[in-house]
């Protein structure tokens, strides 16, 4: 079994993950014969890529499809259509046995540290479980690996025989991160990993994730609704609305020059810690449309302050309004 202390950062030129027109629809059934009456379009044609050693932050309102997208990429939710390329291989056609092997390269950190750990398993059993399932190494090697991982996430080996209820939320999330690292993955979906934690604990977990990316070259899809958190950990940011990716750019470019009206509204809601600086908040009218009956044309047009007549009839194409070396993609008729 490889020693994580000897791992070198990955080359950052090629993408570890590529997603093309990924869709995930959930059927809505009813009636006497339990027929499909409608579909919830949770993820509706999302495309992006993540380079090795990079983090793509995914932000948007609750219910926009962020978590569903992350789980669909790992095929925890079976996608309805699209392509998912991991190191150039399309895993959409993989069998169950092939996916079992592939999941060694892809892991997830769950949102709720209080629900994601079994109360009946000790810390050592929890972290060792992926190694046991994949039958990696001898018993002694697995135990050494548990000790290594506890050290990586900043916990003492003395806690290995304790149970989850004996830990704080931040400590539980560190245990969850250690479990995700057990198989030495190349790519991790971090599904709102700090949303349930206090602010002081959030910074500790975020710094740990940044260190893992820097030291081990792990790529992350970091899902959050907190723009301040996303800015701290990401290289690029994707903005989701109603199951679609409406804008994607580097962190610096998106915060300095947001293009989509929805992105501008989200950024205007972030408090500015400067009493001498004035800023205008953009308040969106109306409610988020139902993913069962999304609006025609641009999904954001019923709430958009800059909407034009074409917005209600035609879906905007994705355009690069940046440069070839610094792309800034946006789906909006204003460009």
mmCIF file of N, CA and C in Angstrom, residues 78-198:
data_model
loop_
_atom_site.group_PDB
_atom_site.id
_atom_site.type_symbol
_atom_site.label_atom_id
_atom_site.label_comp_id
_atom_site.label_asym_id
_atom_site.label_seq_id
_atom_site.Cartn_x
_atom_site.Cartn_y
_atom_site.Cartn_z
ATOM 1 N N UNK A 78 -28.003 7.668 -10.856
ATOM 2 C CA UNK A 78 -27.707 7.278 -12.232
ATOM 3 C C UNK A 78 -28.141 8.390 -13.186
ATOM 4 N N UNK A 79 -27.219 8.989 -13.954
ATOM 5 C CA UNK A 79 -27.584 10.082 -14.864
ATOM 6 C C UNK A 79 -28.584 9.632 -15.932
ATOM 7 N N UNK A 80 -29.391 10.572 -16.393
ATOM 8 C CA UNK A 80 -30.349 10.280 -17.459
ATOM 9 C C UNK A 80 -29.673 10.253 -18.822
ATOM 10 N N UNK A 81 -28.701 11.136 -19.031
ATOM 11 C CA UNK A 81 -27.943 11.159 -20.282
ATOM 12 C C UNK A 81 -26.706 12.020 -20.092
ATOM 13 N N UNK A 82 -25.832 12.007 -21.103
ATOM 14 C CA UNK A 82 -24.615 12.800 -21.065
ATOM 15 C C UNK A 82 -23.375 11.928 -21.016
ATOM 16 N N UNK A 83 -22.228 12.571 -20.849
ATOM 17 C CA UNK A 83 -20.956 11.873 -20.763
ATOM 18 C C UNK A 83 -20.205 12.333 -19.505
ATOM 19 N N UNK A 84 -19.539 11.374 -18.858
ATOM 20 C CA UNK A 84 -18.669 11.660 -17.722
ATOM 21 C C UNK A 84 -17.339 10.996 -18.002
ATOM 22 N N UNK A 85 -16.322 11.797 -18.279
ATOM 23 C CA UNK A 85 -14.996 11.276 -18.593
ATOM 24 C C UNK A 85 -14.071 11.463 -17.398
ATOM 25 N N UNK A 86 -13.528 10.360 -16.914
ATOM 26 C CA UNK A 86 -12.538 10.386 -15.835
ATOM 27 C C UNK A 86 -11.217 9.929 -16.435
ATOM 28 N N UNK A 87 -10.262 10.842 -16.492
ATOM 29 C CA UNK A 87 -8.976 10.570 -17.156
ATOM 30 C C UNK A 87 -9.188 10.056 -18.578
ATOM 31 N N UNK A 88 -10.167 10.648 -19.273
ATOM 32 C CA UNK A 88 -10.411 10.325 -20.671
ATOM 33 C C UNK A 88 -11.308 9.138 -20.916
ATOM 34 N N UNK A 89 -11.733 8.427 -19.875
ATOM 35 C CA UNK A 89 -12.591 7.251 -20.037
ATOM 36 C C UNK A 89 -14.023 7.596 -19.649
ATOM 37 N N UNK A 90 -14.969 7.275 -20.544
ATOM 38 C CA UNK A 90 -16.377 7.556 -20.293
ATOM 39 C C UNK A 90 -16.945 6.495 -19.352
ATOM 40 N N UNK A 91 -17.258 6.890 -18.125
ATOM 41 C CA UNK A 91 -17.734 5.922 -17.139
ATOM 42 C C UNK A 91 -19.242 5.709 -17.215
ATOM 43 N N UNK A 92 -19.928 6.414 -18.112
ATOM 44 C CA UNK A 92 -21.377 6.246 -18.226
ATOM 45 C C UNK A 92 -21.746 4.818 -18.616
ATOM 46 N N UNK A 93 -20.906 4.158 -19.409
ATOM 47 C CA UNK A 93 -21.211 2.804 -19.851
ATOM 48 C C UNK A 93 -20.617 1.720 -18.978
ATOM 49 N N UNK A 94 -20.013 2.103 -17.861
ATOM 50 C CA UNK A 94 -19.365 1.124 -17.005
ATOM 51 C C UNK A 94 -20.390 0.231 -16.313
ATOM 52 N N UNK A 95 -20.027 -1.038 -16.167
ATOM 53 C CA UNK A 95 -20.855 -1.963 -15.413
ATOM 54 C C UNK A 95 -20.673 -1.709 -13.919
ATOM 55 N N UNK A 96 -21.453 -2.423 -13.124
ATOM 56 C CA UNK A 96 -21.354 -2.264 -11.676
ATOM 57 C C UNK A 96 -19.962 -2.643 -11.177
ATOM 58 N N UNK A 97 -19.393 -3.722 -11.711
ATOM 59 C CA UNK A 97 -18.053 -4.135 -11.296
ATOM 60 C C UNK A 97 -16.997 -3.115 -11.712
ATOM 61 N N UNK A 98 -17.154 -2.553 -12.916
ATOM 62 C CA UNK A 98 -16.209 -1.533 -13.375
ATOM 63 C C UNK A 98 -16.297 -0.276 -12.504
ATOM 64 N N UNK A 99 -17.518 0.115 -12.130
ATOM 65 C CA UNK A 99 -17.683 1.285 -11.280
ATOM 66 C C UNK A 99 -17.122 1.041 -9.885
ATOM 67 N N UNK A 100 -17.225 -0.207 -9.396
ATOM 68 C CA UNK A 100 -16.657 -0.541 -8.088
ATOM 69 C C UNK A 100 -15.159 -0.247 -8.077
ATOM 70 N N UNK A 101 -14.489 -0.627 -9.157
ATOM 71 C CA UNK A 101 -13.055 -0.364 -9.256
ATOM 72 C C UNK A 101 -12.777 1.118 -9.461
ATOM 73 N N UNK A 102 -13.598 1.792 -10.278
ATOM 74 C CA UNK A 102 -13.375 3.201 -10.605
ATOM 75 C C UNK A 102 -13.572 4.105 -9.395
ATOM 76 N N UNK A 103 -14.434 3.698 -8.478
ATOM 77 C CA UNK A 103 -14.721 4.553 -7.325
ATOM 78 C C UNK A 103 -13.541 4.675 -6.371
ATOM 79 N N UNK A 104 -12.519 3.858 -6.570
ATOM 80 C CA UNK A 104 -11.288 4.074 -5.806
ATOM 81 C C UNK A 104 -10.671 5.419 -6.155
ATOM 82 N N UNK A 105 -10.936 5.908 -7.363
ATOM 83 C CA UNK A 105 -10.362 7.178 -7.818
ATOM 84 C C UNK A 105 -11.272 8.366 -7.509
ATOM 85 N N UNK A 106 -12.516 8.101 -7.112
ATOM 86 C CA UNK A 106 -13.482 9.172 -6.891
ATOM 87 C C UNK A 106 -14.174 8.946 -5.552
ATOM 88 N N UNK A 107 -14.163 9.964 -4.713
ATOM 89 C CA UNK A 107 -14.785 9.853 -3.399
ATOM 90 C C UNK A 107 -15.638 11.090 -3.128
ATOM 91 N N UNK A 108 -16.381 11.044 -2.010
ATOM 92 C CA UNK A 108 -17.263 12.153 -1.662
ATOM 93 C C UNK A 108 -17.142 12.462 -0.179
ATOM 94 N N UNK A 109 -17.195 13.751 0.148
ATOM 95 C CA UNK A 109 -17.310 14.218 1.524
ATOM 96 C C UNK A 109 -18.733 14.721 1.682
ATOM 97 N N UNK A 110 -19.497 14.115 2.567
ATOM 98 C CA UNK A 110 -20.910 14.442 2.683
ATOM 99 C C UNK A 110 -21.124 15.715 3.484
ATOM 100 N N UNK A 111 -22.321 16.285 3.307
ATOM 101 C CA UNK A 111 -22.639 17.580 3.889
ATOM 102 C C UNK A 111 -22.783 17.532 5.410
ATOM 103 N N UNK A 112 -23.479 16.532 5.905
ATOM 104 C CA UNK A 112 -23.827 16.495 7.322
ATOM 105 C C UNK A 112 -22.878 15.567 8.081
ATOM 106 N N UNK A 113 -21.963 16.111 8.884
ATOM 107 C CA UNK A 113 -21.017 15.250 9.607
ATOM 108 C C UNK A 113 -21.683 14.456 10.727
ATOM 109 N N UNK A 114 -22.926 14.799 11.069
ATOM 110 C CA UNK A 114 -23.628 14.086 12.129
ATOM 111 C C UNK A 114 -24.398 12.885 11.587
ATOM 112 N N UNK A 115 -24.698 12.890 10.281
ATOM 113 C CA UNK A 115 -25.455 11.790 9.686
ATOM 114 C C UNK A 115 -24.601 10.881 8.813
ATOM 115 N N UNK A 116 -23.425 11.344 8.410
ATOM 116 C CA UNK A 116 -22.622 10.583 7.449
ATOM 117 C C UNK A 116 -21.743 9.520 8.102
ATOM 118 N N UNK A 117 -21.664 9.521 9.444
ATOM 119 C CA UNK A 117 -20.863 8.520 10.149
ATOM 120 C C UNK A 117 -21.774 7.571 10.915
ATOM 121 N N UNK A 118 -21.495 6.287 10.830
ATOM 122 C CA UNK A 118 -22.290 5.296 11.552
ATOM 123 C C UNK A 118 -22.017 5.399 13.047
ATOM 124 N N UNK A 119 -23.060 5.519 13.869
ATOM 125 C CA UNK A 119 -22.838 5.613 15.322
ATOM 126 C C UNK A 119 -22.334 4.316 15.933
ATOM 127 N N UNK A 120 -22.414 3.211 15.196
ATOM 128 C CA UNK A 120 -22.003 1.900 15.711
ATOM 129 C C UNK A 120 -20.558 1.547 15.346
ATOM 130 N N UNK A 121 -19.905 2.406 14.571
ATOM 131 C CA UNK A 121 -18.534 2.126 14.154
ATOM 132 C C UNK A 121 -17.568 3.081 14.847
ATOM 133 N N UNK A 122 -16.433 2.553 15.248
ATOM 134 C CA UNK A 122 -15.397 3.409 15.813
ATOM 135 C C UNK A 122 -14.745 4.218 14.697
ATOM 136 N N UNK A 123 -13.921 5.167 15.101
ATOM 137 C CA UNK A 123 -13.200 5.982 14.123
ATOM 138 C C UNK A 123 -12.349 5.090 13.216
ATOM 139 N N UNK A 124 -11.639 4.140 13.817
ATOM 140 C CA UNK A 124 -10.769 3.262 13.033
ATOM 141 C C UNK A 124 -11.588 2.425 12.048
ATOM 142 N N UNK A 125 -12.728 1.909 12.487
ATOM 143 C CA UNK A 125 -13.569 1.099 11.607
ATOM 144 C C UNK A 125 -14.118 1.927 10.460
ATOM 145 N N UNK A 126 -14.486 3.162 10.749
ATOM 146 C CA UNK A 126 -15.037 4.058 9.715
ATOM 147 C C UNK A 126 -14.000 4.363 8.645
ATOM 148 N N UNK A 127 -12.794 4.739 9.071
ATOM 149 C CA UNK A 127 -11.749 5.100 8.117
ATOM 150 C C UNK A 127 -11.244 3.877 7.357
ATOM 151 N N UNK A 128 -11.233 2.736 8.043
ATOM 152 C CA UNK A 128 -10.708 1.515 7.431
ATOM 153 C C UNK A 128 -11.700 0.854 6.481
ATOM 154 N N UNK A 129 -12.975 1.221 6.572
ATOM 155 C CA UNK A 129 -14.010 0.543 5.776
ATOM 156 C C UNK A 129 -13.719 0.518 4.273
ATOM 157 N N UNK A 130 -13.330 1.635 3.630
ATOM 158 C CA UNK A 130 -13.014 1.561 2.189
ATOM 159 C C UNK A 130 -11.891 0.580 1.876
ATOM 160 N N UNK A 131 -10.905 0.506 2.755
ATOM 161 C CA UNK A 131 -9.799 -0.439 2.549
ATOM 162 C C UNK A 131 -10.278 -1.880 2.690
ATOM 163 N N UNK A 132 -11.196 -2.100 3.630
ATOM 164 C CA UNK A 132 -11.748 -3.441 3.810
ATOM 165 C C UNK A 132 -12.601 -3.850 2.609
ATOM 166 N N UNK A 133 -13.423 -2.910 2.137
ATOM 167 C CA UNK A 133 -14.317 -3.213 1.018
ATOM 168 C C UNK A 133 -13.523 -3.556 -0.236
ATOM 169 N N UNK A 134 -12.450 -2.804 -0.492
ATOM 170 C CA UNK A 134 -11.639 -3.039 -1.683
ATOM 171 C C UNK A 134 -10.492 -4.030 -1.439
ATOM 172 N N UNK A 135 -10.408 -4.543 -0.214
ATOM 173 C CA UNK A 135 -9.426 -5.576 0.134
ATOM 174 C C UNK A 135 -7.999 -5.152 -0.208
ATOM 175 N N UNK A 136 -7.645 -3.964 0.279
ATOM 176 C CA UNK A 136 -6.316 -3.424 0.010
ATOM 177 C C UNK A 136 -5.406 -3.648 1.207
ATOM 178 N N UNK A 137 -4.269 -4.284 0.981
ATOM 179 C CA UNK A 137 -3.275 -4.463 2.022
ATOM 180 C C UNK A 137 -3.659 -5.510 3.061
ATOM 181 N N UNK A 138 -2.694 -5.821 3.906
ATOM 182 C CA UNK A 138 -2.934 -6.743 5.018
ATOM 183 C C UNK A 138 -3.613 -5.999 6.161
ATOM 184 N N UNK A 139 -4.020 -6.728 7.186
ATOM 185 C CA UNK A 139 -4.670 -6.106 8.338
ATOM 186 C C UNK A 139 -3.750 -5.089 8.997
ATOM 187 N N UNK A 140 -2.471 -5.449 9.130
ATOM 188 C CA UNK A 140 -1.511 -4.528 9.755
ATOM 189 C C UNK A 140 -1.322 -3.268 8.907
ATOM 190 N N UNK A 141 -1.285 -3.431 7.576
ATOM 191 C CA UNK A 141 -1.124 -2.273 6.684
ATOM 192 C C UNK A 141 -2.345 -1.361 6.757
ATOM 193 N N UNK A 142 -3.509 -1.939 6.884
ATOM 194 C CA UNK A 142 -4.720 -1.123 6.992
ATOM 195 C C UNK A 142 -4.722 -0.318 8.292
ATOM 196 N N UNK A 143 -4.275 -0.948 9.361
ATOM 197 C CA UNK A 143 -4.216 -0.237 10.631
ATOM 198 C C UNK A 143 -3.197 0.897 10.578
ATOM 199 N N UNK A 144 -2.069 0.656 9.920
ATOM 200 C CA UNK A 144 -1.070 1.730 9.758
ATOM 201 C C UNK A 144 -1.643 2.859 8.912
ATOM 202 N N UNK A 145 -2.418 2.496 7.901
ATOM 203 C CA UNK A 145 -3.021 3.504 7.030
ATOM 204 C C UNK A 145 -4.000 4.379 7.802
ATOM 205 N N UNK A 146 -4.767 3.787 8.710
ATOM 206 C CA UNK A 146 -5.687 4.559 9.553
ATOM 207 C C UNK A 146 -4.912 5.583 10.377
ATOM 208 N N UNK A 147 -3.793 5.148 10.955
ATOM 209 C CA UNK A 147 -2.957 6.056 11.749
ATOM 210 C C UNK A 147 -2.418 7.190 10.890
ATOM 211 N N UNK A 148 -1.965 6.869 9.669
ATOM 212 C CA UNK A 148 -1.466 7.893 8.748
ATOM 213 C C UNK A 148 -2.543 8.914 8.427
ATOM 214 N N UNK A 149 -3.753 8.439 8.160
ATOM 215 C CA UNK A 149 -4.840 9.334 7.759
ATOM 216 C C UNK A 149 -5.275 10.225 8.914
ATOM 217 N N UNK A 150 -5.288 9.699 10.106
ATOM 218 C CA UNK A 150 -5.609 10.540 11.263
ATOM 219 C C UNK A 150 -4.592 11.660 11.410
ATOM 220 N N UNK A 151 -3.342 11.351 11.144
ATOM 221 C CA UNK A 151 -2.301 12.372 11.199
ATOM 222 C C UNK A 151 -2.489 13.410 10.095
ATOM 223 N N UNK A 152 -2.885 12.953 8.903
ATOM 224 C CA UNK A 152 -3.097 13.868 7.775
ATOM 225 C C UNK A 152 -4.183 14.892 8.091
ATOM 226 N N UNK A 153 -5.258 14.452 8.747
ATOM 227 C CA UNK A 153 -6.375 15.365 9.039
ATOM 228 C C UNK A 153 -6.237 16.032 10.398
ATOM 229 N N UNK A 154 -5.076 15.856 11.052
ATOM 230 C CA UNK A 154 -4.801 16.581 12.282
ATOM 231 C C UNK A 154 -5.473 16.033 13.522
ATOM 232 N N UNK A 155 -5.626 14.708 13.587
ATOM 233 C CA UNK A 155 -6.222 14.086 14.769
ATOM 234 C C UNK A 155 -5.245 13.078 15.374
ATOM 235 N N UNK A 156 -5.360 12.874 16.667
ATOM 236 C CA UNK A 156 -4.448 11.975 17.381
ATOM 237 C C UNK A 156 -4.831 10.513 17.129
ATOM 238 N N UNK A 157 -3.849 9.631 16.994
ATOM 239 C CA UNK A 157 -4.154 8.197 16.853
ATOM 240 C C UNK A 157 -4.901 7.621 18.055
ATOM 241 N N UNK A 158 -4.884 8.328 19.176
ATOM 242 C CA UNK A 158 -5.549 7.843 20.384
ATOM 243 C C UNK A 158 -7.075 7.849 20.264
ATOM 244 N N UNK A 159 -7.609 8.547 19.252
ATOM 245 C CA UNK A 159 -9.072 8.618 19.106
ATOM 246 C C UNK A 159 -9.613 7.461 18.287
ATOM 247 N N UNK A 160 -8.785 6.574 17.824
ATOM 248 C CA UNK A 160 -9.194 5.560 16.862
ATOM 249 C C UNK A 160 -10.275 4.628 17.400
ATOM 250 N N UNK A 161 -10.356 4.417 18.727
ATOM 251 C CA UNK A 161 -11.333 3.501 19.292
ATOM 252 C C UNK A 161 -12.556 4.218 19.869
ATOM 253 N N UNK A 162 -12.679 5.498 19.571
ATOM 254 C CA UNK A 162 -13.834 6.252 20.055
ATOM 255 C C UNK A 162 -14.938 6.264 18.996
ATOM 256 N N UNK A 163 -16.142 6.677 19.416
ATOM 257 C CA UNK A 163 -17.313 6.659 18.540
ATOM 258 C C UNK A 163 -17.704 8.086 18.148
ATOM 259 N N UNK A 164 -18.449 8.247 17.027
ATOM 260 C CA UNK A 164 -18.747 9.589 16.514
ATOM 261 C C UNK A 164 -19.419 10.530 17.513
ATOM 262 N N UNK A 165 -20.276 9.993 18.412
ATOM 263 C CA UNK A 165 -20.990 10.890 19.337
ATOM 264 C C UNK A 165 -20.049 11.575 20.326
ATOM 265 N N UNK A 166 -18.804 11.128 20.389
ATOM 266 C CA UNK A 166 -17.837 11.712 21.314
ATOM 267 C C UNK A 166 -17.091 12.900 20.709
ATOM 268 N N UNK A 167 -17.439 13.280 19.469
ATOM 269 C CA UNK A 167 -16.695 14.329 18.772
ATOM 270 C C UNK A 167 -17.581 15.512 18.421
ATOM 271 N N UNK A 168 -16.938 16.643 18.214
ATOM 272 C CA UNK A 168 -17.634 17.831 17.726
ATOM 273 C C UNK A 168 -17.889 17.704 16.222
ATOM 274 N N UNK A 169 -18.657 18.646 15.679
ATOM 275 C CA UNK A 169 -18.961 18.615 14.240
ATOM 276 C C UNK A 169 -17.719 18.710 13.383
ATOM 277 N N UNK A 170 -16.788 19.593 13.769
ATOM 278 C CA UNK A 170 -15.565 19.746 12.988
ATOM 279 C C UNK A 170 -14.704 18.498 13.028
ATOM 280 N N UNK A 171 -14.638 17.848 14.199
ATOM 281 C CA UNK A 171 -13.869 16.613 14.300
ATOM 282 C C UNK A 171 -14.510 15.496 13.478
ATOM 283 N N UNK A 172 -15.836 15.431 13.490
ATOM 284 C CA UNK A 172 -16.528 14.425 12.671
ATOM 285 C C UNK A 172 -16.249 14.643 11.189
ATOM 286 N N UNK A 173 -16.233 15.904 10.773
ATOM 287 C CA UNK A 173 -15.968 16.160 9.353
ATOM 288 C C UNK A 173 -14.541 15.779 8.996
ATOM 289 N N UNK A 174 -13.605 15.946 9.912
ATOM 290 C CA UNK A 174 -12.229 15.501 9.663
ATOM 291 C C UNK A 174 -12.171 13.980 9.501
ATOM 292 N N UNK A 175 -12.975 13.277 10.288
ATOM 293 C CA UNK A 175 -13.042 11.821 10.153
ATOM 294 C C UNK A 175 -13.608 11.456 8.782
ATOM 295 N N UNK A 176 -14.640 12.194 8.352
ATOM 296 C CA UNK A 176 -15.208 11.957 7.021
ATOM 297 C C UNK A 176 -14.205 12.221 5.914
ATOM 298 N N UNK A 177 -13.383 13.247 6.087
ATOM 299 C CA UNK A 177 -12.353 13.554 5.093
ATOM 300 C C UNK A 177 -11.299 12.445 5.073
ATOM 301 N N UNK A 178 -10.923 11.953 6.254
ATOM 302 C CA UNK A 178 -9.953 10.857 6.323
ATOM 303 C C UNK A 178 -10.483 9.617 5.612
ATOM 304 N N UNK A 179 -11.766 9.332 5.784
ATOM 305 C CA UNK A 179 -12.371 8.189 5.092
ATOM 306 C C UNK A 179 -12.328 8.391 3.579
ATOM 307 N N UNK A 180 -12.595 9.614 3.119
ATOM 308 C CA UNK A 180 -12.571 9.895 1.686
ATOM 309 C C UNK A 180 -11.165 9.756 1.117
ATOM 310 N N UNK A 181 -10.136 9.987 1.946
ATOM 311 C CA UNK A 181 -8.747 9.917 1.471
ATOM 312 C C UNK A 181 -8.165 8.505 1.522
ATOM 313 N N UNK A 182 -8.887 7.577 2.144
ATOM 314 C CA UNK A 182 -8.324 6.254 2.413
ATOM 315 C C UNK A 182 -7.826 5.556 1.155
ATOM 316 N N UNK A 183 -8.543 5.709 0.029
ATOM 317 C CA UNK A 183 -8.193 5.000 -1.200
ATOM 318 C C UNK A 183 -7.308 5.825 -2.124
ATOM 319 N N UNK A 184 -6.775 6.945 -1.619
ATOM 320 C CA UNK A 184 -5.917 7.829 -2.407
ATOM 321 C C UNK A 184 -6.601 8.271 -3.699
ATOM 322 N N UNK A 185 -7.770 8.915 -3.606
ATOM 323 C CA UNK A 185 -8.521 9.301 -4.808
ATOM 324 C C UNK A 185 -7.845 10.436 -5.562
ATOM 325 N N UNK A 186 -8.174 10.523 -6.842
ATOM 326 C CA UNK A 186 -7.713 11.636 -7.668
ATOM 327 C C UNK A 186 -8.712 12.787 -7.661
ATOM 328 N N UNK A 187 -9.968 12.463 -7.350
ATOM 329 C CA UNK A 187 -11.045 13.452 -7.443
ATOM 330 C C UNK A 187 -12.016 13.258 -6.286
ATOM 331 N N UNK A 188 -12.407 14.367 -5.631
ATOM 332 C CA UNK A 188 -13.332 14.318 -4.504
ATOM 333 C C UNK A 188 -14.454 15.325 -4.721
ATOM 334 N N UNK A 189 -15.689 14.874 -4.528
ATOM 335 C CA UNK A 189 -16.839 15.773 -4.474
ATOM 336 C C UNK A 189 -17.023 16.172 -3.014
ATOM 337 N N UNK A 190 -16.864 17.449 -2.722
ATOM 338 C CA UNK A 190 -17.080 17.972 -1.371
ATOM 339 C C UNK A 190 -18.437 18.662 -1.359
ATOM 340 N N UNK A 191 -19.443 17.977 -0.836
ATOM 341 C CA UNK A 191 -20.823 18.456 -0.891
ATOM 342 C C UNK A 191 -21.150 19.273 0.355
ATOM 343 N N UNK A 192 -20.979 20.595 0.248
ATOM 344 C CA UNK A 192 -21.206 21.520 1.363
ATOM 345 C C UNK A 192 -20.566 20.990 2.650
ATOM 346 N N UNK A 193 -19.265 20.747 2.634
ATOM 347 C CA UNK A 193 -18.628 20.083 3.776
ATOM 348 C C UNK A 193 -18.518 20.936 5.027
ATOM 349 N N UNK A 194 -18.775 22.254 4.937
ATOM 350 C CA UNK A 194 -18.624 23.102 6.124
ATOM 351 C C UNK A 194 -19.903 23.848 6.482
ATOM 352 N N UNK A 195 -21.003 23.579 5.778
ATOM 353 C CA UNK A 195 -22.223 24.353 6.011
ATOM 354 C C UNK A 195 -22.826 24.102 7.385
ATOM 355 N N UNK A 196 -22.572 22.925 7.986
ATOM 356 C CA UNK A 196 -23.139 22.595 9.293
ATOM 357 C C UNK A 196 -22.200 22.936 10.445
ATOM 358 N N UNK A 197 -21.088 23.632 10.141
ATOM 359 C CA UNK A 197 -20.064 23.890 11.166
ATOM 360 C C UNK A 197 -20.033 25.350 11.569
ATOM 361 N N UNK A 198 -19.535 25.603 12.775
ATOM 362 C CA UNK A 198 -19.319 26.977 13.227
ATOM 363 C C UNK A 198 -18.248 27.642 12.360
#
